[in-house]
Amino acid sequence: MTPAATSRSSPPPDPPPGGRTKNPLRATAAGFSFGKTGTGIETIPAKSAPDPSPLSVSARRPHLQKFAGGAFMLFTDVFVEPFAQHPQWATFLPVPAPLAEGENPGDLLPGRHLQRQARPTDTANKIWNRIAQRINAYPYATSDQCSEKHYRDVFEFIRLNTGSIDRFVECGVFQGGLSILLAGCALEFDFQLDLVDIDPAALNATFHRIRLTFPEALPRIRLFLGELPNYVKACVREPDFQNAVLHHDGSHRFNIVVRDLASLFYVRSKLHAVLIQDTHLRHSDPAKFCFVDAAVAAVFGLDLKYQPIGVTFHATTFPERLKREGEHDVYFVGGLSEGMMIPLAENNFLYPHALHSIDDFIAFPAPQPT
């Protein structure tokens, strides 16, 4: 990792700033170098206003299924296709109806491996401790997939950038291990929270986990059913989508992550940073194409400016808790960080091409009204 940002070829200029502006984000690729604006610490400027849409090539390529014969990686994710048949696909969902008294939100996602992960409550930070105490009071088993250090690093990133973040977007919620922390942070640090997932059951389960833990945060939360490019298209002209940060822990397939990250080009002037998880993850089946870090390089280039977050193992590690049917199907590569904090002001999008449009990255559009 290069300790300081260097200049590269500049992207197309953004339109003049407009709308609501807050303090700039205080994070650089040199590290979590934070401080008040004007203290000499390198900062990411607050961003606003939509990007101009480049010329679309979708009219020349209306069929978005690439290489359908199976000779190459598919443009679409076959895992997503059943969910894309949902009548509310690619939309913000209405507030879920309350569960019956005593009903476990985890039952909305049957058959998932559950692991209770208690958060420490005796740290030096009182805000973390308050949030952790409420998280630990949740009465049901859950499945929290990130390391404790990853959760702590995300919290620290938010805490040190109080006042710079208007909206936090989480792509891929599973059972809400990070979502529940973000809900507590939304209350403590005053921002809106958008949860994005392809599975309506995951969104519902996460929403109800938050309802039982931080009910006062519910007015700040929106649920979006769809892939990340669907969400970007829905938000690109939203006046309230400003000063955002994205956490990505959705698909880990190389081609799908490339689509997800490339779609962010169209909201780059509204997005401070991308936090992405599982950059150290690999799968024993080559057909899974589990290369999140390679997808990051495909979009932002090899001289990426970033800050490692989460754990870094000294040697390649086969986690016992992720063993299935007696075999290790996933493992963590030694020397690679669990995640990355990527400040967009210090990096350029090397992909997509100027002739692309957001529609070129949407595999499953919203259903057309009949």
CSV table of C-alpha atoms in Angstrom, one decimal:
chain,number,residue,atom,x,y,z
A,1,MET,CA,0.0,0.0,0.0
A,2,THR,CA,1.3,3.4,-0.9
A,3,PRO,CA,1.4,5.6,2.2
A,4,ALA,CA,0.1,8.7,0.6
A,5,ALA,CA,-2.1,9.5,-2.3
A,6,THR,CA,-0.6,10.3,-5.7
A,7,SER,CA,-2.2,11.9,-8.6
A,8,ARG,CA,-3.2,10.0,-11.7
A,9,SER,CA,-5.2,10.8,-14.8
A,10,SER,CA,-8.3,12.8,-13.7
A,11,PRO,CA,-11.8,11.4,-14.2
A,12,PRO,CA,-14.4,13.6,-16.0
A,13,PRO,CA,-15.1,16.7,-13.9
A,14,ASP,CA,-18.1,16.5,-11.6
A,15,PRO,CA,-20.8,19.1,-11.9
A,16,PRO,CA,-20.7,22.1,-9.5
A,17,PRO,CA,-21.5,21.3,-5.9
A,18,GLY,CA,-25.1,21.7,-4.8
A,19,GLY,CA,-27.5,20.7,-2.1
A,20,ARG,CA,-26.7,20.0,1.5
A,21,THR,CA,-23.0,19.8,2.4
A,22,LYS,CA,-21.3,18.6,5.6
A,23,ASN,CA,-17.7,18.5,6.8
A,24,PRO,CA,-15.4,16.5,4.6
A,25,LEU,CA,-14.6,12.9,5.4
A,26,ARG,CA,-11.4,12.7,7.4
A,27,ALA,CA,-9.9,9.5,6.0
A,28,THR,CA,-6.9,8.9,3.8
A,29,ALA,CA,-5.2,5.9,2.3
A,30,ALA,CA,-2.2,6.6,4.5
A,31,GLY,CA,-4.2,5.4,7.4
A,32,PHE,CA,-7.1,6.5,9.6
A,33,SER,CA,-5.5,10.0,9.6
A,34,PHE,CA,-8.5,11.9,11.0
A,35,GLY,CA,-8.9,15.4,12.4
A,36,LYS,CA,-10.8,18.6,12.1
A,37,THR,CA,-10.9,20.3,8.7
A,38,GLY,CA,-8.1,22.8,8.5
A,39,THR,CA,-5.6,21.1,10.8
A,40,GLY,CA,-3.4,20.0,7.9
A,41,ILE,CA,-4.7,16.5,7.7
A,42,GLU,CA,-5.4,15.3,4.2
A,43,THR,CA,-9.2,15.1,3.7
A,44,ILE,CA,-11.8,13.8,1.3
A,45,PRO,CA,-14.0,16.7,0.2
A,46,ALA,CA,-17.8,16.5,0.7
A,47,LYS,CA,-19.5,15.6,-2.5
A,48,SER,CA,-22.9,16.3,-4.0
A,49,ALA,CA,-25.0,16.5,-7.2
A,50,PRO,CA,-25.6,13.7,-9.7
A,51,ASP,CA,-23.1,12.7,-12.4
A,52,PRO,CA,-24.0,13.3,-16.0
A,53,SER,CA,-25.0,10.1,-17.7
A,54,PRO,CA,-22.6,9.0,-20.5
A,55,LEU,CA,-23.8,7.7,-23.8
A,56,SER,CA,-25.5,4.3,-23.4
A,57,VAL,CA,-24.6,1.3,-25.4
A,58,SER,CA,-27.5,-0.7,-24.0
A,59,ALA,CA,-29.6,-0.1,-27.2
A,60,ARG,CA,-26.9,-1.9,-29.2
A,61,ARG,CA,-26.7,-4.7,-26.7
A,62,PRO,CA,-30.3,-5.2,-25.3
A,63,HIS,CA,-29.7,-8.8,-24.2
A,64,LEU,CA,-27.7,-8.5,-20.9
A,65,GLN,CA,-27.0,-12.2,-20.5
A,66,LYS,CA,-23.3,-12.5,-21.5
A,67,PHE,CA,-21.7,-15.8,-22.7
A,68,ALA,CA,-24.9,-17.8,-22.1
A,69,GLY,CA,-23.3,-20.9,-23.6
A,70,GLY,CA,-21.3,-21.2,-20.4
A,71,ALA,CA,-17.8,-20.9,-22.0
A,72,PHE,CA,-17.0,-17.8,-19.8
A,73,MET,CA,-18.1,-16.3,-16.6
A,74,LEU,CA,-21.8,-15.3,-16.7
A,75,PHE,CA,-22.8,-11.7,-16.5
A,76,THR,CA,-25.7,-12.7,-14.3
A,77,ASP,CA,-25.6,-14.5,-11.0
A,78,VAL,CA,-27.7,-17.7,-11.2
A,79,PHE,CA,-28.2,-17.5,-7.4
A,80,VAL,CA,-30.0,-14.1,-7.9
A,81,GLU,CA,-32.4,-15.1,-10.6
A,82,PRO,CA,-35.1,-16.6,-8.4
A,83,PHE,CA,-35.1,-13.5,-6.1
A,84,ALA,CA,-35.4,-11.2,-9.2
A,85,GLN,CA,-38.8,-12.7,-9.9
A,86,HIS,CA,-40.1,-10.9,-6.8
A,87,PRO,CA,-42.8,-8.3,-7.7
A,88,GLN,CA,-41.0,-5.6,-5.7
A,89,TRP,CA,-37.6,-6.4,-7.1
A,90,ALA,CA,-35.4,-3.3,-7.6
A,91,THR,CA,-37.5,-1.1,-5.3
A,92,PHE,CA,-37.5,0.1,-1.7
A,93,LEU,CA,-39.7,-2.2,0.3
A,94,PRO,CA,-42.5,-1.0,2.6
A,95,VAL,CA,-41.9,-1.3,6.3
A,96,PRO,CA,-42.3,-5.0,7.3
A,97,ALA,CA,-45.3,-5.9,9.4
A,98,PRO,CA,-44.5,-6.6,13.1
A,99,LEU,CA,-43.8,-10.2,14.1
A,100,ALA,CA,-45.9,-12.0,16.6
A,101,GLU,CA,-44.8,-11.6,20.2
A,102,GLY,CA,-41.8,-13.9,20.9
A,103,GLU,CA,-41.3,-14.8,17.2
A,104,ASN,CA,-37.6,-15.2,16.4
A,105,PRO,CA,-36.6,-13.1,13.3
A,106,GLY,CA,-33.9,-15.7,12.5
A,107,ASP,CA,-36.7,-18.1,11.6
A,108,LEU,CA,-37.3,-16.0,8.5
A,109,LEU,CA,-34.0,-17.5,7.2
A,110,PRO,CA,-34.2,-21.2,8.0
A,111,GLY,CA,-31.3,-23.5,7.5
A,112,ARG,CA,-28.6,-20.9,8.1
A,113,HIS,CA,-25.6,-21.7,10.3
A,114,LEU,CA,-25.9,-19.8,13.5
A,115,GLN,CA,-23.1,-18.5,15.7
A,116,ARG,CA,-23.5,-16.2,18.7
A,117,GLN,CA,-20.8,-13.5,18.7
A,118,ALA,CA,-20.8,-11.4,21.8
A,119,ARG,CA,-19.4,-7.9,21.5
A,120,PRO,CA,-16.9,-6.6,24.1
A,121,THR,CA,-18.5,-4.1,26.5
A,122,ASP,CA,-15.5,-3.0,28.5
A,123,THR,CA,-13.5,-1.0,25.9
A,124,ALA,CA,-12.2,2.5,26.4
A,125,ASN,CA,-15.0,3.9,24.2
A,126,LYS,CA,-18.3,4.4,26.0
A,127,ILE,CA,-20.3,4.7,22.8
A,128,TRP,CA,-19.1,1.3,21.6
A,129,ASN,CA,-19.9,-0.1,25.0
A,130,ARG,CA,-23.5,1.2,24.9
A,131,ILE,CA,-24.1,-0.2,21.5
A,132,ALA,CA,-22.5,-3.5,22.3
A,133,GLN,CA,-24.6,-4.0,25.5
A,134,ARG,CA,-27.8,-3.6,23.5
A,135,ILE,CA,-26.5,-6.0,20.8
A,136,ASN,CA,-25.6,-8.6,23.4
A,137,ALA,CA,-29.0,-8.4,25.0
A,138,TYR,CA,-30.6,-9.8,21.8
A,139,PRO,CA,-32.3,-13.0,22.9
A,140,TYR,CA,-31.8,-15.2,19.8
A,141,ALA,CA,-28.9,-16.9,18.1
A,142,THR,CA,-27.5,-15.1,15.1
A,143,SER,CA,-24.8,-15.5,12.5
A,144,ASP,CA,-22.3,-12.7,12.5
A,145,GLN,CA,-19.9,-13.3,9.7
A,146,CYS,CA,-17.2,-10.6,10.1
A,147,SER,CA,-14.4,-10.6,12.5
A,148,GLU,CA,-14.7,-8.6,15.7
A,149,LYS,CA,-11.8,-6.4,14.5
A,150,HIS,CA,-13.7,-5.7,11.3
A,151,TYR,CA,-16.7,-4.5,13.3
A,152,ARG,CA,-14.5,-2.4,15.5
A,153,ASP,CA,-12.7,-0.8,12.5
A,154,VAL,CA,-16.0,0.1,10.8
A,155,PHE,CA,-17.2,1.7,14.1
A,156,GLU,CA,-13.9,3.6,14.4
A,157,PHE,CA,-14.2,4.8,10.8
A,158,ILE,CA,-17.7,6.2,11.5
A,159,ARG,CA,-16.8,7.7,14.9
A,160,LEU,CA,-13.8,9.6,13.6
A,161,ASN,CA,-15.9,10.9,10.7
A,162,THR,CA,-18.8,12.2,12.7
A,163,GLY,CA,-20.6,14.9,10.8
A,164,SER,CA,-19.2,13.9,7.4
A,165,ILE,CA,-21.6,11.0,6.7
A,166,ASP,CA,-25.2,11.6,5.8
A,167,ARG,CA,-26.0,8.1,4.6
A,168,PHE,CA,-24.5,4.7,5.1
A,169,VAL,CA,-25.3,1.9,2.6
A,170,GLU,CA,-24.8,-1.7,3.4
A,171,CYS,CA,-24.8,-4.1,0.5
A,172,GLY,CA,-25.4,-7.7,1.7
A,173,VAL,CA,-26.9,-8.0,5.1
A,174,PHE,CA,-27.2,-11.8,5.7
A,175,GLN,CA,-28.6,-11.9,9.3
A,176,GLY,CA,-27.7,-8.3,10.3
A,177,GLY,CA,-24.3,-8.8,12.0
A,178,LEU,CA,-23.0,-5.5,10.7
A,179,SER,CA,-26.5,-3.9,10.2
A,180,ILE,CA,-27.2,-4.0,13.9
A,181,LEU,CA,-24.0,-2.2,14.7
A,182,LEU,CA,-24.8,0.4,12.0
A,183,ALA,CA,-28.2,0.9,13.4
A,184,GLY,CA,-26.7,1.8,16.8
A,185,CYS,CA,-24.2,4.1,15.0
A,186,ALA,CA,-26.9,5.8,13.1
A,187,LEU,CA,-28.4,6.9,16.4
A,188,GLU,CA,-25.2,7.9,18.0
A,189,PHE,CA,-23.6,9.6,15.0
A,190,ASP,CA,-26.8,10.9,13.2
A,191,PHE,CA,-27.0,9.4,9.7
A,192,GLN,CA,-29.5,7.5,7.5
A,193,LEU,CA,-29.1,3.8,6.8
A,194,ASP,CA,-29.9,1.9,3.6
A,195,LEU,CA,-29.8,-1.9,3.7
A,196,VAL,CA,-29.5,-3.6,0.3
A,197,ASP,CA,-29.9,-7.3,-0.4
A,198,ILE,CA,-31.3,-9.7,-3.0
A,199,ASP,CA,-33.2,-11.8,-0.4
A,200,PRO,CA,-36.3,-10.3,1.0
A,201,ALA,CA,-36.2,-12.7,3.9
A,202,ALA,CA,-32.7,-11.5,4.9
A,203,LEU,CA,-33.9,-7.9,4.8
A,204,ASN,CA,-37.0,-8.8,6.9
A,205,ALA,CA,-34.9,-10.8,9.4
A,206,THR,CA,-32.4,-8.0,9.8
A,207,PHE,CA,-35.1,-5.3,10.1
A,208,HIS,CA,-36.8,-7.2,12.9
A,209,ARG,CA,-33.4,-7.8,14.7
A,210,ILE,CA,-32.9,-4.1,14.6
A,211,ARG,CA,-36.6,-3.5,15.8
A,212,LEU,CA,-35.8,-5.7,18.9
A,213,THR,CA,-32.5,-4.0,19.6
A,214,PHE,CA,-32.6,-0.3,18.4
A,215,PRO,CA,-36.3,0.4,17.7
A,216,GLU,CA,-35.7,4.1,17.7
A,217,ALA,CA,-33.4,3.7,14.7
A,218,LEU,CA,-36.2,2.3,12.5
A,219,PRO,CA,-37.3,5.7,11.0
A,220,ARG,CA,-33.7,6.1,9.7
A,221,ILE,CA,-33.7,2.8,7.8
A,222,ARG,CA,-34.7,1.9,4.3
A,223,LEU,CA,-34.8,-1.6,2.8
A,224,PHE,CA,-33.9,-2.1,-0.9
A,225,LEU,CA,-34.5,-5.4,-2.7
A,226,GLY,CA,-32.1,-5.9,-5.5
A,227,GLU,CA,-28.4,-5.9,-6.6
A,228,LEU,CA,-26.2,-2.9,-6.0
A,229,PRO,CA,-26.5,-1.6,-9.6
A,230,ASN,CA,-30.3,-1.6,-9.2
A,231,TYR,CA,-29.9,0.4,-6.0
A,232,VAL,CA,-27.5,2.9,-7.7
A,233,LYS,CA,-30.0,3.5,-10.5
A,234,ALA,CA,-32.8,4.1,-8.0
A,235,CYS,CA,-30.6,6.6,-6.0
A,236,VAL,CA,-28.6,8.4,-8.7
A,237,ARG,CA,-31.1,11.3,-9.0
A,238,GLU,CA,-32.2,11.3,-5.3
A,239,PRO,CA,-31.5,14.8,-3.8
A,240,ASP,CA,-31.1,13.3,-0.3
A,241,PHE,CA,-28.4,10.8,-1.5
A,242,GLN,CA,-25.4,12.8,-0.4
A,243,ASN,CA,-22.2,12.3,1.6
A,244,ALA,CA,-22.6,8.5,1.5
A,245,VAL,CA,-20.4,5.6,2.5
A,246,LEU,CA,-20.9,2.1,1.2
A,247,HIS,CA,-20.0,-1.2,2.9
A,248,HIS,CA,-19.9,-4.1,0.4
A,249,ASP,CA,-20.3,-7.7,1.6
A,250,GLY,CA,-22.6,-9.1,-1.1
A,251,SER,CA,-21.5,-11.5,-3.8
A,252,HIS,CA,-17.9,-12.6,-3.7
A,253,ARG,CA,-17.8,-13.7,-7.3
A,254,PHE,CA,-15.3,-11.7,-9.3
A,255,ASN,CA,-17.6,-10.8,-12.2
A,256,ILE,CA,-20.5,-9.8,-9.9
A,257,VAL,CA,-18.2,-7.7,-7.6
A,258,VAL,CA,-16.9,-5.9,-10.7
A,259,ARG,CA,-20.5,-5.1,-11.7
A,260,ASP,CA,-21.2,-3.8,-8.2
A,261,LEU,CA,-18.2,-1.6,-7.9
A,262,ALA,CA,-18.4,-0.3,-11.5
A,263,SER,CA,-22.0,0.8,-10.9
A,264,LEU,CA,-20.7,3.2,-8.2
A,265,PHE,CA,-19.1,5.3,-10.9
A,266,TYR,CA,-22.5,6.8,-11.5
A,267,VAL,CA,-22.8,8.1,-7.9
A,268,ARG,CA,-19.1,8.8,-7.4
A,269,SER,CA,-19.6,12.5,-6.7
A,270,LYS,CA,-22.0,11.6,-3.8
A,271,LEU,CA,-19.9,8.8,-2.3
A,272,HIS,CA,-17.0,9.4,0.1
A,273,ALA,CA,-15.6,5.9,0.5
A,274,VAL,CA,-16.1,2.2,-0.2
A,275,LEU,CA,-15.5,-0.3,2.6
A,276,ILE,CA,-15.4,-3.8,1.2
A,277,GLN,CA,-15.1,-7.1,3.1
A,278,ASP,CA,-13.6,-10.6,2.4
A,279,THR,CA,-10.8,-9.3,0.2
A,280,HIS,CA,-8.8,-12.2,1.7
A,281,LEU,CA,-11.3,-14.9,0.9
A,282,ARG,CA,-10.9,-17.8,-1.5
A,283,HIS,CA,-13.0,-20.8,-2.4
A,284,SER,CA,-11.7,-24.4,-3.0
A,285,ASP,CA,-13.9,-24.7,-6.0
A,286,PRO,CA,-12.4,-22.7,-8.9
A,287,ALA,CA,-15.8,-22.3,-10.5
A,288,LYS,CA,-16.8,-20.0,-7.7
A,289,PHE,CA,-14.4,-17.3,-8.9
A,290,CYS,CA,-14.0,-16.0,-5.4
A,291,PHE,CA,-11.6,-13.0,-5.9
A,292,VAL,CA,-13.0,-9.9,-4.3
A,293,ASP,CA,-9.6,-8.2,-4.2
A,294,ALA,CA,-9.1,-8.9,-7.9
A,295,ALA,CA,-12.4,-7.2,-8.7
A,296,VAL,CA,-11.3,-4.2,-6.7
A,297,ALA,CA,-8.2,-4.0,-8.9
A,298,ALA,CA,-10.2,-4.5,-12.1
A,299,VAL,CA,-12.2,-1.3,-11.3
A,300,PHE,CA,-9.7,0.9,-9.5
A,301,GLY,CA,-6.4,-0.4,-10.9
A,302,LEU,CA,-3.3,-2.0,-9.3
A,303,ASP,CA,-2.0,1.2,-7.6
A,304,LEU,CA,-5.0,1.3,-5.3
A,305,LYS,CA,-4.9,3.7,-2.4
A,306,TYR,CA,-6.6,2.0,0.6
A,307,GLN,CA,-6.4,1.3,4.3
A,308,PRO,CA,-6.6,-2.3,5.5
A,309,ILE,CA,-9.5,-3.1,7.9
A,310,GLY,CA,-10.3,-6.2,9.8
A,311,VAL,CA,-7.9,-9.1,10.5
A,312,THR,CA,-4.8,-10.1,8.5
A,313,PHE,CA,-3.6,-13.7,9.0
A,314,HIS,CA,0.1,-14.4,8.8
A,315,ALA,CA,-0.5,-17.7,7.0
A,316,THR,CA,-3.3,-19.1,4.9
A,317,THR,CA,-6.0,-20.2,7.3
A,318,PHE,CA,-8.8,-22.7,7.0
A,319,PRO,CA,-11.4,-21.6,9.6
A,320,GLU,CA,-12.9,-24.5,11.5
A,321,ARG,CA,-16.2,-22.7,11.9
A,322,LEU,CA,-16.7,-22.5,8.2
A,323,LYS,CA,-16.1,-26.2,7.5
A,324,ARG,CA,-19.0,-27.9,5.8
A,325,GLU,CA,-19.6,-31.6,5.6
A,326,GLY,CA,-16.1,-32.2,7.0
A,327,GLU,CA,-14.4,-30.2,4.3
A,328,HIS,CA,-13.0,-26.7,4.1
A,329,ASP,CA,-14.6,-25.0,1.1
A,330,VAL,CA,-13.4,-21.5,1.9
A,331,TYR,CA,-10.1,-20.2,3.3
A,332,PHE,CA,-8.3,-17.0,4.1
A,333,VAL,CA,-5.1,-16.1,2.3
A,334,GLY,CA,-2.2,-15.2,4.5
A,335,GLY,CA,-1.0,-11.6,4.2
A,336,LEU,CA,-4.2,-10.2,2.8
A,337,SER,CA,-6.4,-8.0,4.9
A,338,GLU,CA,-10.0,-9.0,5.6
A,339,GLY,CA,-11.2,-5.7,4.1
A,340,MET,CA,-10.3,-2.4,2.6
A,341,MET,CA,-11.3,1.2,3.2
A,342,ILE,CA,-11.1,2.9,-0.3
A,343,PRO,CA,-11.4,6.7,-0.3
A,344,LEU,CA,-12.7,7.7,-3.7
A,345,ALA,CA,-11.0,11.1,-3.7
A,346,GLU,CA,-7.7,9.3,-3.8
A,347,ASN,CA,-8.6,6.8,-6.5
A,348,ASN,CA,-9.9,6.8,-10.0
A,349,PHE,CA,-12.4,4.5,-11.7
A,350,LEU,CA,-10.5,2.8,-14.5
A,351,TYR,CA,-13.7,1.0,-15.3
A,352,PRO,CA,-16.4,1.4,-16.6
A,353,HIS,CA,-15.8,2.8,-20.1
A,354,ALA,CA,-17.2,6.3,-20.9
A,355,LEU,CA,-19.7,4.7,-23.4
A,356,HIS,CA,-21.3,2.6,-20.7
A,357,SER,CA,-24.4,3.5,-18.7
A,358,ILE,CA,-25.7,2.3,-15.4
A,359,ASP,CA,-28.2,0.1,-17.4
A,360,ASP,CA,-25.3,-1.9,-18.8
A,361,PHE,CA,-24.5,-3.2,-15.3
A,362,ILE,CA,-28.1,-4.2,-14.3
A,363,ALA,CA,-28.6,-7.9,-14.9
A,364,PHE,CA,-32.2,-8.0,-13.6
A,365,PRO,CA,-34.1,-4.8,-14.1
A,366,ALA,CA,-37.2,-3.9,-12.2
A,367,PRO,CA,-40.3,-5.7,-13.5
A,368,GLN,CA,-42.3,-3.8,-16.1
A,369,PRO,CA,-45.9,-3.0,-15.1
A,370,THR,CA,-48.4,-5.1,-17.0
